[in-house]
Coordinates of C-alpha atoms in Angstrom, one line a residue:
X1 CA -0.8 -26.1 -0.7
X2 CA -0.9 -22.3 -0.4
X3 CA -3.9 -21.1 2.0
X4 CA -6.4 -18.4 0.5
X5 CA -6.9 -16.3 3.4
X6 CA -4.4 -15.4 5.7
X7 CA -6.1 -13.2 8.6
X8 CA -3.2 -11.0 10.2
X9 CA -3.4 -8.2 12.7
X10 CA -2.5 -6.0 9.9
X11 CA -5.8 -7.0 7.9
X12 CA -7.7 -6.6 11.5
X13 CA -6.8 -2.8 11.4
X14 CA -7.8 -2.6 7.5
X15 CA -11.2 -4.2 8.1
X16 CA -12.3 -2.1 11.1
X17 CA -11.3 1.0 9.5
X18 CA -13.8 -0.3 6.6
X19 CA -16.6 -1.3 8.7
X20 CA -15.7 2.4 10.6
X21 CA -15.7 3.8 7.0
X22 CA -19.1 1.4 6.3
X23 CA -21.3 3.4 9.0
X24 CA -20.5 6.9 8.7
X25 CA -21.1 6.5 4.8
X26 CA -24.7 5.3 5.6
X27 CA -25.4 7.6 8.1
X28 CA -24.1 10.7 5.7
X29 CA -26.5 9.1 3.0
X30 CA -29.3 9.1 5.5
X31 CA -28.9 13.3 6.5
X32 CA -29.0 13.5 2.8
X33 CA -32.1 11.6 2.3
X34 CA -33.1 13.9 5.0
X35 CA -31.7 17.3 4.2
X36 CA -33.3 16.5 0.7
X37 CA -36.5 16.3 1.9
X38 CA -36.3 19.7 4.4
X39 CA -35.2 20.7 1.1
X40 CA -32.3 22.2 2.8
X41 CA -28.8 22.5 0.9
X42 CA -26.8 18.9 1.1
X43 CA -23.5 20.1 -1.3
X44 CA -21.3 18.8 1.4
X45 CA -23.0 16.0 3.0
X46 CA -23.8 14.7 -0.4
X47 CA -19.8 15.1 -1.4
X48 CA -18.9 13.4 2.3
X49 CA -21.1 10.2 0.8
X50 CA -18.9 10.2 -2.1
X51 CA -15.5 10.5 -0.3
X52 CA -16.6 7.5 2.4
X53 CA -17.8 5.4 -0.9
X54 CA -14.4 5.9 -2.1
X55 CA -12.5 5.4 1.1
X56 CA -14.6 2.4 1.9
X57 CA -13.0 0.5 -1.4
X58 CA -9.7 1.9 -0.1
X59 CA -10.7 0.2 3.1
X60 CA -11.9 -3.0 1.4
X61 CA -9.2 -3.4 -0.8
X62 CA -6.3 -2.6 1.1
X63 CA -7.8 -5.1 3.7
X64 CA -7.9 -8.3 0.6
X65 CA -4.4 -7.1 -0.2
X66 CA -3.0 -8.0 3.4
X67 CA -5.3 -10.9 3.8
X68 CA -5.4 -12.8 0.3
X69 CA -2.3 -15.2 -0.9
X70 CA 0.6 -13.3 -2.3
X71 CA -0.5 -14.1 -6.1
X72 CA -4.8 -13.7 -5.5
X73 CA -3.6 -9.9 -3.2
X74 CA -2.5 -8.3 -6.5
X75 CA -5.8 -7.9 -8.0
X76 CA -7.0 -6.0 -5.1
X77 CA -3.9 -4.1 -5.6
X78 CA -4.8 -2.7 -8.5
X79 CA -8.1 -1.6 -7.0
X80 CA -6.5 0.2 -4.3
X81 CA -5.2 3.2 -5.6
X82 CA -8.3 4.1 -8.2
X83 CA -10.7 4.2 -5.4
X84 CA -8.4 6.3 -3.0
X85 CA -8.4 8.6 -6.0
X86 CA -12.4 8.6 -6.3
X87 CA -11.5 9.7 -2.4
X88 CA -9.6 12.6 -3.3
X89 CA -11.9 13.8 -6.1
X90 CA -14.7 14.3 -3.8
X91 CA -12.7 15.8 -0.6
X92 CA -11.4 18.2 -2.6
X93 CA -14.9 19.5 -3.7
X94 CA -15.8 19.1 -0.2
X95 CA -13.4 21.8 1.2
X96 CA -14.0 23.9 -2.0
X97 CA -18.2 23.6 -0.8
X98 CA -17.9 23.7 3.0
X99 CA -19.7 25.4 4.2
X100 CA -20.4 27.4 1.1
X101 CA -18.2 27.7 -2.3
X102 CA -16.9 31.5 -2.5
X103 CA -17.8 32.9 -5.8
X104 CA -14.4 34.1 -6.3
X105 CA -13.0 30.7 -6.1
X106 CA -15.7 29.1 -8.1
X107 CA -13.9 28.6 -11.5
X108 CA -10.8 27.7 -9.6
X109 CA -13.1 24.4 -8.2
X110 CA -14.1 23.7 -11.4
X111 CA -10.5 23.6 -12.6
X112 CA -9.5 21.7 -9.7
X113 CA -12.4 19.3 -9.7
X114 CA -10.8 18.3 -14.0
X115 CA -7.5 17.8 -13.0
X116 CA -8.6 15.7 -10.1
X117 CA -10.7 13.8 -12.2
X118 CA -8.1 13.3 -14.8
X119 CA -5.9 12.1 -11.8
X120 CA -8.8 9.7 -11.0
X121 CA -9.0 8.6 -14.3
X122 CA -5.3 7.7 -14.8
X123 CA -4.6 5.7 -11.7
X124 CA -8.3 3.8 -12.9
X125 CA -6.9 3.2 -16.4
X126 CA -3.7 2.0 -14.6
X127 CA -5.7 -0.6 -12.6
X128 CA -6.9 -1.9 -15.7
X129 CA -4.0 -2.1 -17.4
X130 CA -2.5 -3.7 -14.4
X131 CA -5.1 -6.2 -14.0
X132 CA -4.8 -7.0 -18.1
X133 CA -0.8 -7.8 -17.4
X134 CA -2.1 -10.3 -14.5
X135 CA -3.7 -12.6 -17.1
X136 CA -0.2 -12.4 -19.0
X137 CA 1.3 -13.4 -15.5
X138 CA 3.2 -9.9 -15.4
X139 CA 3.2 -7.2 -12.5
X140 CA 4.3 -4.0 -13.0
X141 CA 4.9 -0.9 -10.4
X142 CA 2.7 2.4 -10.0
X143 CA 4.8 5.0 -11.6
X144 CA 6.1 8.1 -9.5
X145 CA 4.1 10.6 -11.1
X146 CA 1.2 9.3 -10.1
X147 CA 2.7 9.0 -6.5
X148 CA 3.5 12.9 -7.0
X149 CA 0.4 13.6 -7.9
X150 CA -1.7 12.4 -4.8
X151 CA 1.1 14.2 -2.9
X152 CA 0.0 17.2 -4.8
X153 CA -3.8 16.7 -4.1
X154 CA -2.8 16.2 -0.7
X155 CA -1.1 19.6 -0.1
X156 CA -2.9 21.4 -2.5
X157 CA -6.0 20.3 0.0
X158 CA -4.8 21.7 2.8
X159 CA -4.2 25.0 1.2
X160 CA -7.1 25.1 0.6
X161 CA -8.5 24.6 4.1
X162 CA -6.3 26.5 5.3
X163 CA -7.6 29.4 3.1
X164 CA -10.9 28.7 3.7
X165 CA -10.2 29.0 7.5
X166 CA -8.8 32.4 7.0
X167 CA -11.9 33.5 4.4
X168 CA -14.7 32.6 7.4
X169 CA -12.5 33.8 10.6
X170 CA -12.7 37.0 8.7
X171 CA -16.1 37.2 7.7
X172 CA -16.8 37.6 11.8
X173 CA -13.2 39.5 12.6
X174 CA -10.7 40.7 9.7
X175 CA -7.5 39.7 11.4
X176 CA -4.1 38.2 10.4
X177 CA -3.7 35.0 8.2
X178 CA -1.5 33.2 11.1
X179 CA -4.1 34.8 13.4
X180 CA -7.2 33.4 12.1
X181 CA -5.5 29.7 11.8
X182 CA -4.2 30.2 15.4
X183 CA -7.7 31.5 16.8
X184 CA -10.3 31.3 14.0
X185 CA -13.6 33.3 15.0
X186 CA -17.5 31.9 14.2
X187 CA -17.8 27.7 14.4
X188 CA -17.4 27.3 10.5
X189 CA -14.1 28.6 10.3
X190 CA -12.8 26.3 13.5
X191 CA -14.4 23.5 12.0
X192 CA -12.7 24.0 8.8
X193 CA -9.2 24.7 10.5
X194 CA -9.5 21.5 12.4
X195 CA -10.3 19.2 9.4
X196 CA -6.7 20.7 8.2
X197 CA -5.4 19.6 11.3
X198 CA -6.8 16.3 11.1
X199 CA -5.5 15.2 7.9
X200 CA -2.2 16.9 8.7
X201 CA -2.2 13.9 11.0
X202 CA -2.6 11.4 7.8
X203 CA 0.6 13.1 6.5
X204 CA 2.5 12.6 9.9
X205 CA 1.7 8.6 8.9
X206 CA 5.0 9.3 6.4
X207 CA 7.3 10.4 9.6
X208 CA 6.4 7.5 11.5
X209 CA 7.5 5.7 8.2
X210 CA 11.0 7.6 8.1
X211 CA 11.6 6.7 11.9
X212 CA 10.6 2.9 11.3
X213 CA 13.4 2.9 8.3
X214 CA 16.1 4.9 10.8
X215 CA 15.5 2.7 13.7
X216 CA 14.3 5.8 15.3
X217 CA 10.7 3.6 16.4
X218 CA 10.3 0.2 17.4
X219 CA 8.1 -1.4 14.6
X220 CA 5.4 -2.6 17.8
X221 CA 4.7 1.2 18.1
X222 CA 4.6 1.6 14.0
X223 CA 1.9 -1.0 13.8
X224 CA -0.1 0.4 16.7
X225 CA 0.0 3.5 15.1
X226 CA -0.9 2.9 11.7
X227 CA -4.3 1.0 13.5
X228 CA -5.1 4.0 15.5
X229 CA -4.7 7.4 13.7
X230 CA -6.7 6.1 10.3
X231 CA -9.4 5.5 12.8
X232 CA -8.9 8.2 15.2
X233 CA -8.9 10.8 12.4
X234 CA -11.9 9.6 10.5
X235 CA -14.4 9.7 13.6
X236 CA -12.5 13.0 14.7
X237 CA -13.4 14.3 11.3
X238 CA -17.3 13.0 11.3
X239 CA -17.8 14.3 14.4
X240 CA -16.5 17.8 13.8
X241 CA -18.8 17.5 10.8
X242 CA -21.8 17.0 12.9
X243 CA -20.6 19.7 15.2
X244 CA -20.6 21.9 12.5
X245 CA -24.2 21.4 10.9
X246 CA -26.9 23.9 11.7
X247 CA -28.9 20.9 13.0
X248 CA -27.6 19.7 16.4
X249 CA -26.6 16.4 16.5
X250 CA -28.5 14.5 18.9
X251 CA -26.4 12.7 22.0
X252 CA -27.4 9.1 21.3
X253 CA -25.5 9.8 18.1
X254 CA -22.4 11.1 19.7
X255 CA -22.8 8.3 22.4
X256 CA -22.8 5.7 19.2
X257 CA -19.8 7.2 17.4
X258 CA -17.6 7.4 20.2
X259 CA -18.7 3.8 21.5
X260 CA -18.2 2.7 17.9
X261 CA -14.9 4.0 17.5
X262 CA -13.8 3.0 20.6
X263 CA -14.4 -0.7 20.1
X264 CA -12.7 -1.1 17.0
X265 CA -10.1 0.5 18.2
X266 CA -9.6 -1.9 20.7
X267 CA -10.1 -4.8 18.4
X268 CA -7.4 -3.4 15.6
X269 CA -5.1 -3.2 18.5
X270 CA -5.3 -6.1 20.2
X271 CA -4.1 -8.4 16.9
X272 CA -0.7 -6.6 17.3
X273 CA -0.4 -6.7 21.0
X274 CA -0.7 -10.7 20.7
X275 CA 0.2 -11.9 17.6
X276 CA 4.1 -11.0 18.6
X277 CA 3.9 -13.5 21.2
X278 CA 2.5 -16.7 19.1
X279 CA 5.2 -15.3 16.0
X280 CA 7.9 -16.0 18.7
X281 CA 7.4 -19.3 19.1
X282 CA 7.6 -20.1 15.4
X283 CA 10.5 -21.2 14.2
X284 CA 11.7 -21.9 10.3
X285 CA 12.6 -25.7 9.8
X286 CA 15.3 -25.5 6.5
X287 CA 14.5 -28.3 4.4
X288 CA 17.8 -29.8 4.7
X289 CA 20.5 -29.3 7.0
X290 CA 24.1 -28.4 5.9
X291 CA 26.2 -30.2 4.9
X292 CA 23.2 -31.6 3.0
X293 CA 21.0 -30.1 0.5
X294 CA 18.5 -31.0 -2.0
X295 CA 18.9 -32.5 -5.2
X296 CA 16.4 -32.6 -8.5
X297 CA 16.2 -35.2 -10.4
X298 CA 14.2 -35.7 -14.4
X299 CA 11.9 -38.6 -13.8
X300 CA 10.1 -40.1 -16.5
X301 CA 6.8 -38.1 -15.5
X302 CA 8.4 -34.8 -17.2
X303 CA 8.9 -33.7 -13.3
X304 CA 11.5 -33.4 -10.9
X305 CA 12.3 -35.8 -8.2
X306 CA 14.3 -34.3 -5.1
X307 CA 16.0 -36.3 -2.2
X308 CA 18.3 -34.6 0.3
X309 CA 22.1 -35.5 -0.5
X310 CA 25.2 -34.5 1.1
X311 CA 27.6 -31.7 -0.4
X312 CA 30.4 -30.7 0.3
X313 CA 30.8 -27.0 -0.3
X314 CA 34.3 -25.9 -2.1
X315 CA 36.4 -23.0 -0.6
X316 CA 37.0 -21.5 -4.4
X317 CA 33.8 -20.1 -5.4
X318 CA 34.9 -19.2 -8.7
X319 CA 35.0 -16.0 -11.0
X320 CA 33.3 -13.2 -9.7
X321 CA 30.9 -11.5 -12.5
X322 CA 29.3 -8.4 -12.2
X323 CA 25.7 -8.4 -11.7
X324 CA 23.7 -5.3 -10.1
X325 CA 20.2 -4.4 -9.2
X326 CA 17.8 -4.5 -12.3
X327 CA 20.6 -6.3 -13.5
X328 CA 21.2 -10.2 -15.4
X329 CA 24.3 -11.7 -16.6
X330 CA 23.8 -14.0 -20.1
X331 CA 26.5 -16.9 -19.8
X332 CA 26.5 -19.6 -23.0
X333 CA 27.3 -23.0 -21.5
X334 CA 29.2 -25.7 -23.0
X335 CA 26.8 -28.4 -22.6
X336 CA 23.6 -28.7 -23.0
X337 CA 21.1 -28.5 -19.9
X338 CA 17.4 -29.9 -20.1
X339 CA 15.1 -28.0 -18.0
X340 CA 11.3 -29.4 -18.3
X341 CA 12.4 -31.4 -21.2
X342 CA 13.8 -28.8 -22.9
X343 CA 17.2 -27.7 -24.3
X344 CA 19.5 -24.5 -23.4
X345 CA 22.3 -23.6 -24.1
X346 CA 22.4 -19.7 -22.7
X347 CA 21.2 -18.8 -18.9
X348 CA 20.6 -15.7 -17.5
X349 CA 22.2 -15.7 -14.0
X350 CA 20.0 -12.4 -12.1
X351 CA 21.2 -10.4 -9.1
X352 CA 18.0 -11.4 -7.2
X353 CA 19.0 -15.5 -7.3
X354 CA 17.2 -16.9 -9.4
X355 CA 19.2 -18.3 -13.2
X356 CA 16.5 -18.0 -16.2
X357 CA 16.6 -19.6 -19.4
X358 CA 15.7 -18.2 -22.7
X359 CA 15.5 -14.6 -21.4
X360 CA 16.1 -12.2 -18.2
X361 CA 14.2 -13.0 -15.1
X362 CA 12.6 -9.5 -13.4
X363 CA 11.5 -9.6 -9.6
X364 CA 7.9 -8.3 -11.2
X365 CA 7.7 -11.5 -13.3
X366 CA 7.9 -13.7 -10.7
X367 CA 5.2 -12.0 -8.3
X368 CA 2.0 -13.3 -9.8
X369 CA 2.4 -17.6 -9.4
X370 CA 6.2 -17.2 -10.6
X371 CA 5.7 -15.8 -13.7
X372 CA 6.0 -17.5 -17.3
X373 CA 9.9 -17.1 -17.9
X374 CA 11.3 -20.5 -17.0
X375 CA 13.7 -20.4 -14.6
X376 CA 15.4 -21.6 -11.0
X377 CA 14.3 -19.7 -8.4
X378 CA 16.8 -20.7 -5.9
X379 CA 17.2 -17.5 -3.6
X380 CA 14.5 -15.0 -4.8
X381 CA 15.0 -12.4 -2.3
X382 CA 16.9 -9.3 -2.4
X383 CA 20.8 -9.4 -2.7
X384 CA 22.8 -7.6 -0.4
X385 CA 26.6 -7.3 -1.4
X386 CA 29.6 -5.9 1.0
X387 CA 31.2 -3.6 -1.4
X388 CA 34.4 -3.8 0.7
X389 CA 34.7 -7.5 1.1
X390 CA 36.1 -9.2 -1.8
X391 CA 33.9 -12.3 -0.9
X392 CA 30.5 -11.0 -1.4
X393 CA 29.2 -11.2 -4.6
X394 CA 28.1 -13.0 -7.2
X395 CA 30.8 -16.0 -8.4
X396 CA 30.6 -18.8 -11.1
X397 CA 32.4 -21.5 -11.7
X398 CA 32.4 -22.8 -15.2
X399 CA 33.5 -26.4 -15.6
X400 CA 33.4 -28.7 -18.7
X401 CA 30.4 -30.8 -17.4
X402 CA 28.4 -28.5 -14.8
X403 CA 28.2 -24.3 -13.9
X404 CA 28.2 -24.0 -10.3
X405 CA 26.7 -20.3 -9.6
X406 CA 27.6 -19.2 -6.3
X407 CA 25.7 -15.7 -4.5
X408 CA 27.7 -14.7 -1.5
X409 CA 26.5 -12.0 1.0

């Protein structure tokens, strides 16, 4: 029996960053509540509400997708990117607004704020269509252009910071453009430079990436990482917020933040510090030790009965047939084979090791509880083949009675 939940240090650092994410919303609604009332202006703090709102689901979601079951994860997945997207949509009005929207740049917002909402509104009709292909029992990937796009928002951001930087530095002292970024004069301006700075960092999250993938990290400091900056960033940001508001922030509030940020920091790194440890100890028992394996049986119940038998495993593999990634070989058999009561007379032997019937089997079809296509799912992982070795691949043998498919990595 699958378990529900499983609780992981991974989904530790995803639910502090919410409850991180949690607070600072509330507290930004509360100046507004305030700032309304002084009838004073509340553009930004109003726009941060939104942006935590939507980082919050990002936050929540990403949290359910590393904690629920593999088949119950994907419906948060499909929440994920939409509210990361509601996000984006009000950050980007946020640096347009703080800590005042030039009037040269005010039809340029406006034309920013429609595509960002038409970016929104993609990745949210993507979610939906996603979640209508889970009730078919089909998964289907985010497509790249909607991965370029957030990189696009995400750049076009920091232009935009960057610019906005230069625009108040030289309200106090008309200098150079590299000038004013280095050494930006008046406390608006280095605000605004350092929340560039700051989610620079979230784009450095991609390097640490690329060096997990060379080998270049070990993947101890990758997790550790990952934990940290998200949390690091977003108090670093808050706080230069606060910093940056005509009303000073009081020290019982700074005292808070850093306290708060300090203990869930703690707490999203101590999960990957000690889980290693106990994961060391565990140890995969195979069902059946060669030379035996596992046979299955029709039984009268429509089922499958399986009891371990011994096999003795031939030197001649067979014919080798070419099957690639995203790829299916259709073989016609000369017998007939009953799966589930049924007859077939065709299989579909796929690169990824499983042998379908009817019809191809796709890795995405067999993500959410398997799938619908009826098939054997023997290997279901991902195929490496030694190009130079004449032994790896995928072989069949093809006998009068039985088909004895063979993947050899």
């Amino acid at each position: 029996m699958m378990a529900t939940w499983y609780f992981t240090p991974n989904s530790i650092s995803f639910l502090v960053q919410a409850v991180l994410c949690v607070s600072i919303m509330a507290y930004m609604a509360y100046l507004t509540l305030r700032f309304w009332q002084r009838k004073t202006t509340v553009n930004s703090t109003l726009l941060l509400v939104g942006f935590f709102f939507g980082l919050t689901g990002f936050a929540i979601s990403s949290f359910l997708n590393v904690s629920l079951n593999p088949f119950l994860r994907l419906y948060a997945v499909s929440l994920q990117m939409p509210m990361l997207a509601l996000a984006v949509v009000f950050l980007l009005q946020f640096a347009y607004y703080f800590p005042s929207l030039s009037p040269r740049h005010r039809w340029e917002s406006r034309i920013t704020l429609g595509l960002s909402l038409v970016y929104m509104l993609s990745e949210s009709l993507f979610g939906v269509y996603r979640l209508n292909l889970l009730a078919h029992q089909e998964v289907r990937w985010r497509p790249a252009v909607l991965d370029a796009a957030l990189a696009a928002c995400s750049a076009w951001l920091l232009i935009i910071l960057f610019r906005q930087t230069i625009r108040l530095s030289n309200e106090h002292k008309l200098r150079r453009w590299y000038m004013a970024l280095l050494h930006p004069c008046g406390r608006m301006a280095y605000a605004v430079r350092n929340f560039g700075l700051i989610f620079t960092c979230f784009m450095g999250l991609s390097v640490v990436e690329i060096a997990l993938g060379t080998k270049w990290l070990p993947k101890e400091i990758r997790d550790v990482t990952l934990s940290l900056i998200p949390l690091v960033a977003i108090a670093a940001f808050t706080l230069t917020y606060l910093n940056a508001l005509p009303e000073t922030t009081s020290f019982m509030v700074r005292l808070i933040s850093v306290t708060l940020v300090t203990v869930l920091a703690i707490i999203g790194v101590v999960g990957w510090l000690i889980a290693p440890a106990f994961l060391d100890r565990l140890s995969a028992e195979p069902l059946a030790q060669p030379p035996r394996s596992l046979r299955f049986s029709p039984n009268a119940q429509g089922g499958y009965d399986i009891q371990p038998v011994t096999v003795a495993y031939q030197a001649d593999l067979g014919t080798p047939i070419n099957v690639f990634p995203e790829d299916t070989y259709e073989i016609g058999l000369n017998f007939p084979f009953l799966f589930y009561g049924q007859s077939y007379d065709t299989l579909f032997i796929n690169y990824n090791g499983t042998i379908s019937m009817g019809e191809p089997l796709w890795v995405q079809q067999t993500l959410f509880y398997y799938g619908s296509v009826p098939g054997i799912l023997s290997l279901l992982t991902y195929f490496e083949t030694d190009p130079n070795n004449d032994a790896s691949g995928v072989f069949i043998r093809h006998d009068p009675d039985k088909l004895v498919v063979t993947w050899h990595q």
